[in-house]
Structure formats: C-alpha cells, structure tokens
N, C-alpha and C. Protein backbone atom coordinates (compact mmCIF):
# COMPACT_ATOMS: atom_id res chain seq x y z
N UNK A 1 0.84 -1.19 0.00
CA UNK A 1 0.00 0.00 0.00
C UNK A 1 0.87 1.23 0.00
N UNK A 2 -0.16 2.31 -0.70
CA UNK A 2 0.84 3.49 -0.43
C UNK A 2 -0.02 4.82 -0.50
N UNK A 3 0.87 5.91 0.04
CA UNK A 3 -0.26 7.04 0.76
C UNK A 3 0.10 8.21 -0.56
N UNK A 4 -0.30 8.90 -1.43
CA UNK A 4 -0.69 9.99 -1.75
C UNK A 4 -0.22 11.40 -0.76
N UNK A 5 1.26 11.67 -0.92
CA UNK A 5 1.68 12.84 0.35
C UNK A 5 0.75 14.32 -0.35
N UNK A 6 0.81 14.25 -2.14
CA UNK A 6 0.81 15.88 -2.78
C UNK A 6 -0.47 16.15 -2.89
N UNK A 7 -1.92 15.45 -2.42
CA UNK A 7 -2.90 16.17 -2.90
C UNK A 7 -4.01 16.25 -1.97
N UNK A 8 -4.15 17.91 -1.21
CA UNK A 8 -5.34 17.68 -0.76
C UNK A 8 -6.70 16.98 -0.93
N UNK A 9 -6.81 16.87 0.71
CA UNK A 9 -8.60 16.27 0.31
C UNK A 9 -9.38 17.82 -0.19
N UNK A 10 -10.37 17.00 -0.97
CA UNK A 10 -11.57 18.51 -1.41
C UNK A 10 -12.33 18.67 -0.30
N UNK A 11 -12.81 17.63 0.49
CA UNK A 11 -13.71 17.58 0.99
C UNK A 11 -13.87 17.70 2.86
N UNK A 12 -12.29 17.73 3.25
CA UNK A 12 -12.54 17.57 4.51
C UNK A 12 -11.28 18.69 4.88
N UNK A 13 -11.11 19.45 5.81
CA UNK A 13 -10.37 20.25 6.63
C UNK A 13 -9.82 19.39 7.96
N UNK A 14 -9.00 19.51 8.69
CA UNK A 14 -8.87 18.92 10.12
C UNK A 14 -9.71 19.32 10.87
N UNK A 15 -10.47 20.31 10.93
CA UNK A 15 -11.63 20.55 12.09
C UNK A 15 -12.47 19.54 11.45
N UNK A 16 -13.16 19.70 10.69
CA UNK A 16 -14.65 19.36 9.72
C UNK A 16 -14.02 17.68 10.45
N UNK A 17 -13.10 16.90 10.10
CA UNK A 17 -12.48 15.70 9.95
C UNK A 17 -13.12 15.33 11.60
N UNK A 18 -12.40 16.15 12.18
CA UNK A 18 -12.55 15.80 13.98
C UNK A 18 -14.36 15.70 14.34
N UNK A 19 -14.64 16.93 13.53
CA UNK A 19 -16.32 16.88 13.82
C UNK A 19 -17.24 15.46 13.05
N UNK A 20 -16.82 15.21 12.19
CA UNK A 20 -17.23 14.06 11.14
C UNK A 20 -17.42 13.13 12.47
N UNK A 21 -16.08 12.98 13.23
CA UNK A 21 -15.48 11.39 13.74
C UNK A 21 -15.71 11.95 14.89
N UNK A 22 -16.75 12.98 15.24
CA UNK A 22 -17.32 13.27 16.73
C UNK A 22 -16.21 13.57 17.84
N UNK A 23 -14.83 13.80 17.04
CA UNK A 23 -13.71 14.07 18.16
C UNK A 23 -13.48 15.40 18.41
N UNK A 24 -14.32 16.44 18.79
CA UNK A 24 -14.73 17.92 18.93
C UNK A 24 -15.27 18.46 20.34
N UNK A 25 -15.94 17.52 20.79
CA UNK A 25 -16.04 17.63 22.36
C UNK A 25 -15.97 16.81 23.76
N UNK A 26 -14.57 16.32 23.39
CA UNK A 26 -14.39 15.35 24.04
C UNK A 26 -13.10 15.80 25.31
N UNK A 27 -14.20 15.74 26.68
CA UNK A 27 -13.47 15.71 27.58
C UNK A 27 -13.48 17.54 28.19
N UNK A 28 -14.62 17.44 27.78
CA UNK A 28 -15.34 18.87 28.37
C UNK A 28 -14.54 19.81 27.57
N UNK A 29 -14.11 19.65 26.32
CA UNK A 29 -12.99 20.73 25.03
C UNK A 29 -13.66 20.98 24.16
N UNK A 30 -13.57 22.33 23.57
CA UNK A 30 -14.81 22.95 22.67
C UNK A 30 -13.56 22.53 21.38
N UNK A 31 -14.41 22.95 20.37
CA UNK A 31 -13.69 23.00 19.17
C UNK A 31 -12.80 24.16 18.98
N UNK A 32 -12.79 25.30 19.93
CA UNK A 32 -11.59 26.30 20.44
C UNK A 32 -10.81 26.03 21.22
N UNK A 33 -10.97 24.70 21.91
CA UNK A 33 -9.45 24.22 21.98
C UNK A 33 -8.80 23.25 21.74
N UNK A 34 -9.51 23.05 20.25
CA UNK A 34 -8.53 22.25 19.54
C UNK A 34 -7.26 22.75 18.71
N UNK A 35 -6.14 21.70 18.46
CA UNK A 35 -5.16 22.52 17.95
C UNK A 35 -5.27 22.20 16.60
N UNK A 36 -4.78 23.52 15.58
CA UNK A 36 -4.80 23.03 14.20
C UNK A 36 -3.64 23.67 13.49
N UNK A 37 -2.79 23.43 13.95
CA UNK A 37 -1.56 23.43 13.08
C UNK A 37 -0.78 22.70 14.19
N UNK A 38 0.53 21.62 13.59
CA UNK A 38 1.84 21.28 14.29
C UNK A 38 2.77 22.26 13.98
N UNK A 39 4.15 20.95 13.92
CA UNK A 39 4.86 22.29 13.74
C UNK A 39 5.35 22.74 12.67
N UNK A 40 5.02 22.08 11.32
CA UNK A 40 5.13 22.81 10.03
C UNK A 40 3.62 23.47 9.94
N UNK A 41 2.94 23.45 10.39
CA UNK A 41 1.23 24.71 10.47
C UNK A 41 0.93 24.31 10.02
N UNK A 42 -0.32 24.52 9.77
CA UNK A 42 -1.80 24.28 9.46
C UNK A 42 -1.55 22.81 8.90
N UNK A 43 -2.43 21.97 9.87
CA UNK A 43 -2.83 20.17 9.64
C UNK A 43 -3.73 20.39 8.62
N UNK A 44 -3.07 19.41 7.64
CA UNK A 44 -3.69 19.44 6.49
C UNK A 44 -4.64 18.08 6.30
N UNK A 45 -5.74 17.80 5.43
CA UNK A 45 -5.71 16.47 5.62
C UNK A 45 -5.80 15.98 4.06
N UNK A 46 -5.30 15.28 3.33
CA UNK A 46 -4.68 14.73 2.15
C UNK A 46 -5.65 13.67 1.49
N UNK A 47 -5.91 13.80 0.56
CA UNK A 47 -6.70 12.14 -0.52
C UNK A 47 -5.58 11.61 -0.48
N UNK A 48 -5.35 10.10 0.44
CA UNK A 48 -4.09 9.51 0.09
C UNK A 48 -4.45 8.23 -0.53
N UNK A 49 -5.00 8.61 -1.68
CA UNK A 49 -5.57 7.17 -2.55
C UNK A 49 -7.12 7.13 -3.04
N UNK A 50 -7.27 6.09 -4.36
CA UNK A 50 -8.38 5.66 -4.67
C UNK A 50 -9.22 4.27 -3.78
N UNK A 51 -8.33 4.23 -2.79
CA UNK A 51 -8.84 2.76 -2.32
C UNK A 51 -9.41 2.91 -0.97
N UNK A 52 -10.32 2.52 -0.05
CA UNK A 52 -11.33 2.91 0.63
C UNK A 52 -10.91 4.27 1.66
N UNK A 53 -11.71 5.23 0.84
CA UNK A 53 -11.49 6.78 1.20
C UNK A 53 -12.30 7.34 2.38
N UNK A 54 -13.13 6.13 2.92
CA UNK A 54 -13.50 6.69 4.25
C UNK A 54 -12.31 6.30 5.26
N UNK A 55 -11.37 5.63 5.36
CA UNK A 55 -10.12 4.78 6.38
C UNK A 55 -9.34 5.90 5.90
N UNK A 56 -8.82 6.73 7.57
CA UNK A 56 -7.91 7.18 7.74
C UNK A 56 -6.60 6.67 7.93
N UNK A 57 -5.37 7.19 7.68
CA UNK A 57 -4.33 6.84 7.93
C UNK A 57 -3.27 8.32 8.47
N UNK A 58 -2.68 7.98 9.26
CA UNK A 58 -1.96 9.43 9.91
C UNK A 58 -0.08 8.77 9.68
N UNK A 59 0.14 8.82 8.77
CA UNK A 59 1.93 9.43 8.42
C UNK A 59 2.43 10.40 9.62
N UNK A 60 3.60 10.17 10.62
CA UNK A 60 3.96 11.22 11.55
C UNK A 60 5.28 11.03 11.73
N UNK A 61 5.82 11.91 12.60
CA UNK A 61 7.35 11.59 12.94
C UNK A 61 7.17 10.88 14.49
N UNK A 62 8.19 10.08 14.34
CA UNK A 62 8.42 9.03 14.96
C UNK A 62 8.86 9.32 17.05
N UNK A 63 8.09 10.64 17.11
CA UNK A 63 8.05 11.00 18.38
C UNK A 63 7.03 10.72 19.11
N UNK A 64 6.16 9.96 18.61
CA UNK A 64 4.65 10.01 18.96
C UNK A 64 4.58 7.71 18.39
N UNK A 65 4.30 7.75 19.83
CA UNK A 65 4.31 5.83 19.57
C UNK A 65 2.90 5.60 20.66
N UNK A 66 1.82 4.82 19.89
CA UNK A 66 1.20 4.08 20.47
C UNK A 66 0.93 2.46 20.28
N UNK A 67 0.42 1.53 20.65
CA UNK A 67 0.46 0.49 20.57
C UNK A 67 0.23 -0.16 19.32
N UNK A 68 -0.35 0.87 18.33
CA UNK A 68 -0.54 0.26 17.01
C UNK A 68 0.06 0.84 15.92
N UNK A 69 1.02 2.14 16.27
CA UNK A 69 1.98 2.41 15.38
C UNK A 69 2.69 1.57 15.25
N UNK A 70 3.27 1.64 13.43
CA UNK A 70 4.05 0.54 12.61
C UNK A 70 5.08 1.97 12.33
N UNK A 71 6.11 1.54 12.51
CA UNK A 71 7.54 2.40 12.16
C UNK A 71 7.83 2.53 11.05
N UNK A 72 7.88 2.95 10.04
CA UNK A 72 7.61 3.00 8.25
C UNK A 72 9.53 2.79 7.96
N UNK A 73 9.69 4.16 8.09
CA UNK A 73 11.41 4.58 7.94
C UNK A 73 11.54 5.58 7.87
N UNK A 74 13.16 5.95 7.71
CA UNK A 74 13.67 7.30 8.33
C UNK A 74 12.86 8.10 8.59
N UNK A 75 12.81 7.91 10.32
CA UNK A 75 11.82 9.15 11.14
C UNK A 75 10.67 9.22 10.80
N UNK A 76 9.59 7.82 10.70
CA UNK A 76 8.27 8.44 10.05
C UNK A 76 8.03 7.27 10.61
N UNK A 77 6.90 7.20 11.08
CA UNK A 77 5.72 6.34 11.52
C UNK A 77 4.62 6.06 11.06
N UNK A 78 3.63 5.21 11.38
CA UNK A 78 2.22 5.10 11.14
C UNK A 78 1.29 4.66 11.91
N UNK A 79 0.21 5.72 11.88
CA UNK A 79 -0.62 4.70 12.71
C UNK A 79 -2.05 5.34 12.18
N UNK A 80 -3.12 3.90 12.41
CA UNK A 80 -4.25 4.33 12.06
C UNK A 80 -5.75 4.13 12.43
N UNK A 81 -5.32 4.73 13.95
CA UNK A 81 -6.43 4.46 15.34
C UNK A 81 -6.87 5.91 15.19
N UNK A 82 -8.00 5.99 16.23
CA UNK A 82 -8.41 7.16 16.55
C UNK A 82 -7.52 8.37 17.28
N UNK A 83 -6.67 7.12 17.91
CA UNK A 83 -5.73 7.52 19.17
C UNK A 83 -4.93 9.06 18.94
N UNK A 84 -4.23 8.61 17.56
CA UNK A 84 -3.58 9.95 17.32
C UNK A 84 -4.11 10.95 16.93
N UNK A 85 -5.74 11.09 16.13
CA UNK A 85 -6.46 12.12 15.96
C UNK A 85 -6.58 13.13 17.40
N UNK A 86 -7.01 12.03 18.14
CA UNK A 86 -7.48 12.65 18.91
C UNK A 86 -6.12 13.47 19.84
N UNK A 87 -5.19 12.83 19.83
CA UNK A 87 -3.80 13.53 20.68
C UNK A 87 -3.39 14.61 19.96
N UNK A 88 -3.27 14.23 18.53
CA UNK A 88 -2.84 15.67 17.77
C UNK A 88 -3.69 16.70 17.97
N UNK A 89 -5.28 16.75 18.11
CA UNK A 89 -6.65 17.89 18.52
C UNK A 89 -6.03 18.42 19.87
N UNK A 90 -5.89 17.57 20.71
CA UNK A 90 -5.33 17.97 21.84
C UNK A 90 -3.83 18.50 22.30
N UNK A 91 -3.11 18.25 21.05
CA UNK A 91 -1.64 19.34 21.59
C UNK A 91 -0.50 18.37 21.75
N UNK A 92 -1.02 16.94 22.02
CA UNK A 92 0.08 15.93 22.46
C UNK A 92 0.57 14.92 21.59
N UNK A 93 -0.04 15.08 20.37
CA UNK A 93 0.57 14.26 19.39
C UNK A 93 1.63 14.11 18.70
N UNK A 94 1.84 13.69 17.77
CA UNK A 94 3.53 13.48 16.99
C UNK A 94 3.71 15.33 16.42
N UNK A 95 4.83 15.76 16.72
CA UNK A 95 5.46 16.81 16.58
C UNK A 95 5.24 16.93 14.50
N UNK A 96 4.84 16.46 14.08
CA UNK A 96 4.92 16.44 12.54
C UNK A 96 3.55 15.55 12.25
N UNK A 97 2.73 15.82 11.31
CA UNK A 97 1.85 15.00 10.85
C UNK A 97 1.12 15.17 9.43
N UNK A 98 0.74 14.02 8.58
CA UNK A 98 0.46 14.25 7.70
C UNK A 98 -0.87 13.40 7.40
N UNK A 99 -2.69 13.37 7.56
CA UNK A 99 -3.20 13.14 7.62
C UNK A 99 -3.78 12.58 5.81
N UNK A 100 -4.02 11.24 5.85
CA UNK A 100 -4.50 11.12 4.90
C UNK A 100 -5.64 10.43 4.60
N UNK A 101 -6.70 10.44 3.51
CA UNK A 101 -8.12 9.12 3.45
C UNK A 101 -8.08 8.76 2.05
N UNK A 102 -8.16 7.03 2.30
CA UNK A 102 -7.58 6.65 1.54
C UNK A 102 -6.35 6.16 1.34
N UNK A 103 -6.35 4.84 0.54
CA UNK A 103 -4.78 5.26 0.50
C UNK A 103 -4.61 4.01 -1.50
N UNK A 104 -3.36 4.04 -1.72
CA UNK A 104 -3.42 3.41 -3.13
C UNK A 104 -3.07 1.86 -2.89
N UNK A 105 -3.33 1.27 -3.76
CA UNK A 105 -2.91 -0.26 -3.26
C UNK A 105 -2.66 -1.46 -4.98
N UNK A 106 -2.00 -1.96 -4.40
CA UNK A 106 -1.42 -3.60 -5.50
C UNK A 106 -1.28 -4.48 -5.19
N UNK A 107 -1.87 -5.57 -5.97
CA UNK A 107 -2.35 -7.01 -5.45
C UNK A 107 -0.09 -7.73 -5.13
N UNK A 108 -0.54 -8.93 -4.69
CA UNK A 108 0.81 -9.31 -4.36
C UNK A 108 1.99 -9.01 -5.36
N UNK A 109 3.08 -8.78 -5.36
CA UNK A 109 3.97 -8.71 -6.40
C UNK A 109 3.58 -7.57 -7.52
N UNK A 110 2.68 -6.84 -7.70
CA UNK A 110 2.09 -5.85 -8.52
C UNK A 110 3.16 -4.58 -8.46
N UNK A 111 3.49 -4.25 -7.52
CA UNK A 111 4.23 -2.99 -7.31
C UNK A 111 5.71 -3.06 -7.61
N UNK A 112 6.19 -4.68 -7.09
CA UNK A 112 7.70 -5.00 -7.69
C UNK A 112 7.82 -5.10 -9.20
N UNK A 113 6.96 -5.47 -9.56
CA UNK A 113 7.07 -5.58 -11.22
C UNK A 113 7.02 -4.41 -11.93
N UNK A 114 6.27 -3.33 -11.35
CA UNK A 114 6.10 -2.26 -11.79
C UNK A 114 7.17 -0.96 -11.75
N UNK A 115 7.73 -1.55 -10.59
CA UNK A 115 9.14 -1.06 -10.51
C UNK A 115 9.87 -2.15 -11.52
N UNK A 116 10.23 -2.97 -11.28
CA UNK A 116 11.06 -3.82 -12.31
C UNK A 116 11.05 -2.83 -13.61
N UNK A 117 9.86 -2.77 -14.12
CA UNK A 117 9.76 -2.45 -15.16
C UNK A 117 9.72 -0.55 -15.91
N UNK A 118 10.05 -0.46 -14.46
CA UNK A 118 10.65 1.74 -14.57
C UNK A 118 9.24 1.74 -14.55
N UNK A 119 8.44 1.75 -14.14
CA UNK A 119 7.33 2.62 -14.09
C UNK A 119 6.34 3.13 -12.98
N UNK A 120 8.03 2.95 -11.77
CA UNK A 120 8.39 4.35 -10.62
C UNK A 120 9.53 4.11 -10.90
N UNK A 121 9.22 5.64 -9.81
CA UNK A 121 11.00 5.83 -9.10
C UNK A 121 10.94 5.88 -7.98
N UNK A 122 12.03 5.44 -7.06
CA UNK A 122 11.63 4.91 -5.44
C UNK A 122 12.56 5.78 -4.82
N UNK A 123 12.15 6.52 -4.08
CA UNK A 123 13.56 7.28 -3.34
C UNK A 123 13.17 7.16 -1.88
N UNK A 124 14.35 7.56 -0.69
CA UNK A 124 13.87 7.57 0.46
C UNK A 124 12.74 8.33 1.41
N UNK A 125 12.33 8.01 2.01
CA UNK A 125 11.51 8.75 3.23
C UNK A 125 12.31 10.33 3.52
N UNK A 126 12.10 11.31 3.44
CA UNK A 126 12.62 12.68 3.73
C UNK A 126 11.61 13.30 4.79
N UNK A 127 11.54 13.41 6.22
CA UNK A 127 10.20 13.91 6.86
C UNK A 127 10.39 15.33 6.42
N UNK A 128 11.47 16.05 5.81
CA UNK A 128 11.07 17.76 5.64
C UNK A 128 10.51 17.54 4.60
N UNK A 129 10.22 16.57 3.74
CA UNK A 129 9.60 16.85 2.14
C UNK A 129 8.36 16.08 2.47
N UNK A 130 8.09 14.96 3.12
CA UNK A 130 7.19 14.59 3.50
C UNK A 130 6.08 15.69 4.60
N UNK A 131 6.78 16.65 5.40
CA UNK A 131 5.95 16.89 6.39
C UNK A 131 5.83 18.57 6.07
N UNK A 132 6.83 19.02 5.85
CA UNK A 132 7.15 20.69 5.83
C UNK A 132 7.25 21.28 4.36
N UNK A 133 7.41 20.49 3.83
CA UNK A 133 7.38 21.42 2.09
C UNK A 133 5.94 21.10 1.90
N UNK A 134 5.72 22.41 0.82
CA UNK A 134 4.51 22.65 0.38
C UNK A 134 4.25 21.06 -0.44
N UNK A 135 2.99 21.00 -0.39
CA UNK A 135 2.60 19.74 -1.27
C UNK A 135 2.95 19.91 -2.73
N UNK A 136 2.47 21.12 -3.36
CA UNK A 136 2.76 21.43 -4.42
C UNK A 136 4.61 20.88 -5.04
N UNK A 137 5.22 21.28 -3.65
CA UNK A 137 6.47 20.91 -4.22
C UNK A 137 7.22 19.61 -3.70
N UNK A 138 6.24 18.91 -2.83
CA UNK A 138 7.37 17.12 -2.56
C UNK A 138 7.35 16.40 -4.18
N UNK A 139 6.90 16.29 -5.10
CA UNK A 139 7.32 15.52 -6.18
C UNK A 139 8.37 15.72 -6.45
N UNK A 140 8.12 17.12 -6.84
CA UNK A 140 9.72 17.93 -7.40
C UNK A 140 10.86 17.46 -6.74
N UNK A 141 10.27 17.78 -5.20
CA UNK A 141 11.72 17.58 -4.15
C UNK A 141 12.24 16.14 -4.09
N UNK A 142 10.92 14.89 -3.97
CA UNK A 142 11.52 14.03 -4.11
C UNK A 142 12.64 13.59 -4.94
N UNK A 143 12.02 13.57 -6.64
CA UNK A 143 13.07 13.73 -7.63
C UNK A 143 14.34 14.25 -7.52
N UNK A 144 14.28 15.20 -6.88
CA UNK A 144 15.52 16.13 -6.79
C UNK A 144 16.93 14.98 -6.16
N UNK A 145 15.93 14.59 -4.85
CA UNK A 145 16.05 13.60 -3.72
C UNK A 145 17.27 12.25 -4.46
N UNK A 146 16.96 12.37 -5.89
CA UNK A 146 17.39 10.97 -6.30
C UNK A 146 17.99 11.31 -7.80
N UNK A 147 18.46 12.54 -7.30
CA UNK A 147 18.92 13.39 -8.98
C UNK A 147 17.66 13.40 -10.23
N UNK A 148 16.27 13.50 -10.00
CA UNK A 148 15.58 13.66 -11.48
C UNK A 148 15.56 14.76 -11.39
N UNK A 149 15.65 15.30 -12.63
CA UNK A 149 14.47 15.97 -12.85
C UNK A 149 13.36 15.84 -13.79
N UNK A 150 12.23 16.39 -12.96
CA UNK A 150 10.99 15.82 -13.87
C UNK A 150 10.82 16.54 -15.03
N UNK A 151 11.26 17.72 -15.56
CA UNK A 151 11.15 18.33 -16.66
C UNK A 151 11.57 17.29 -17.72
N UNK A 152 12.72 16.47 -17.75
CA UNK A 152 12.90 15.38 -18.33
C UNK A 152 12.24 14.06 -18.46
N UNK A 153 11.51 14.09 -17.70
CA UNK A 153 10.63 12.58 -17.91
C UNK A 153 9.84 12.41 -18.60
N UNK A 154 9.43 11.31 -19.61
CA UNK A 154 8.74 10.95 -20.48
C UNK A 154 7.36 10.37 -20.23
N UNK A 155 6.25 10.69 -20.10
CA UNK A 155 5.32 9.83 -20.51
C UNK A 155 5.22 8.57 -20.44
N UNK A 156 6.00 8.16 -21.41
CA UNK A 156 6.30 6.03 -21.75
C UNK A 156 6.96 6.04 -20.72
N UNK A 157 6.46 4.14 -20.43
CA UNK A 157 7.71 3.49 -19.45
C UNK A 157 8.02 2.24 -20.21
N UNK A 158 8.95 2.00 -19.58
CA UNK A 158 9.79 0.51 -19.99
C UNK A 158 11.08 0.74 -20.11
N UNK A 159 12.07 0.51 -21.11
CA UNK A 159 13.45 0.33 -21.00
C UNK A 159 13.68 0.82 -22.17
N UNK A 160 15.26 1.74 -21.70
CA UNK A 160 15.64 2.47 -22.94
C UNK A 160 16.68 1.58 -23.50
C-alpha cells in the first residue's frame, strides 16, 4: 500500500475531519481548543488514494508511539487508530503529521514488477519533504532527492 503525500482532500479540513469522527467535544474541550496546526502549520488532511477513502491513515514523525503504530522509515511512523487524531486535537501528538483518506494499493507482487519495469521511481523517506514542504512541491523535491528531474521525464515506461 501506499499514501498519496501531494494532494489535498476537497472535501474535509482537520476541524470538519474531527467533527465528522465526533472528536470535537471530548473531555469537556470545545472545538476552540482544539489545535490546528503542528509544527510545520496548518494540519492538512490529504486524498491519500483511490482505495477505501473513508479509512484514515496518519503518516507522523516518529516522536509520537502508540500500541498500534508501525515504524515506516527514516523518522516516520504510522498509525491508524483514533488515538492519534485525537492527541494531535489535543496538543500531544507526533510533533509532525500528515493526515491522509484513503490510500493506493497492489495485489501481491504488482508494485515489484512495476518497478522492475521503470514505471516508478523509489527514493527515500525525507520527513522535511514529507511533512514541511509545500505539497505542491514534494514531487519535485523528491526527484531532486534521487537526482531527477521531472522536466525530463517521459510519458512512456519501460526500457531504454
């Protein structure tokens, strides 16, 4: 599986998100004291995929561990309970976060072949391009990440 970092959701804000999932007044806390920005600002929340877009998934830095976070790589975590919604609303969550619904997916062996066959490019986990650059610009940065540039890339895949 894989998460969609560059494209907002249309449809949901991090407040609207918390109110959806009834996590807005919980524990005698109005929706004025919830928090809505970390520490790159304003929590965004992301379409991270065509594949079931009501299931959240929260991408974070790896300061923030609960019992069902899965450790991804360099400095990035996952988890996809209520748990961290609700800690990030409240101030105590992972210092970095990147909220997404949805996410993309390939049946067994689907994604190795597809790499096999150049049609990605795989570079590492970066949490400043993942968490703090504008969305508009993690593709770019990734690429950058692994010497492309995308002004050069073609359309076709397969082998030159």
């Amino acid at each position: 599986m894989g998460l969609v970092a560059n494209q907002r959701h249309d449809d949901f804000a991090f407040h609207e998100l918390l109110r959806e999932l009834s996590l807005t007044g919980e524990e005698g806390g109005t929706a004025s004291h919830l928090v809505s920005n970390n520490r790159d600002g304003p929590i965004t929340v992301f379409s991270g995929g065509p594949v079931e877009q009501h299931r959240g998934f929260v991408l974070h830095s790896n300061d923030f561990f609960v019992s069902t976070t899965v450790p991804v790589s360099g400095g990035v975590a996952l988890t996809t309970t209520l748990d961290v919604l609700r800690q990030i609303a409240r101030g105590t969550g992972p210092s970095r976060a990147l909220i997404a619904m949805g996410y993309s997916g390939w049946g067994a062996g689907q994604l190795e072949e597809e790499i096999a066959d150049n049609g990605w490019l795989v570079c590492p986990a970066d949490p400043d391009v993942l968490f703090s650059a504008a969305p508009e610009d993690r593709y770019r940065l990734a690429l950058s990440a692994i010497g492309v540039d995308a002004t050069l890339l073609s359309a076709q895949i397969g082998h030159a």
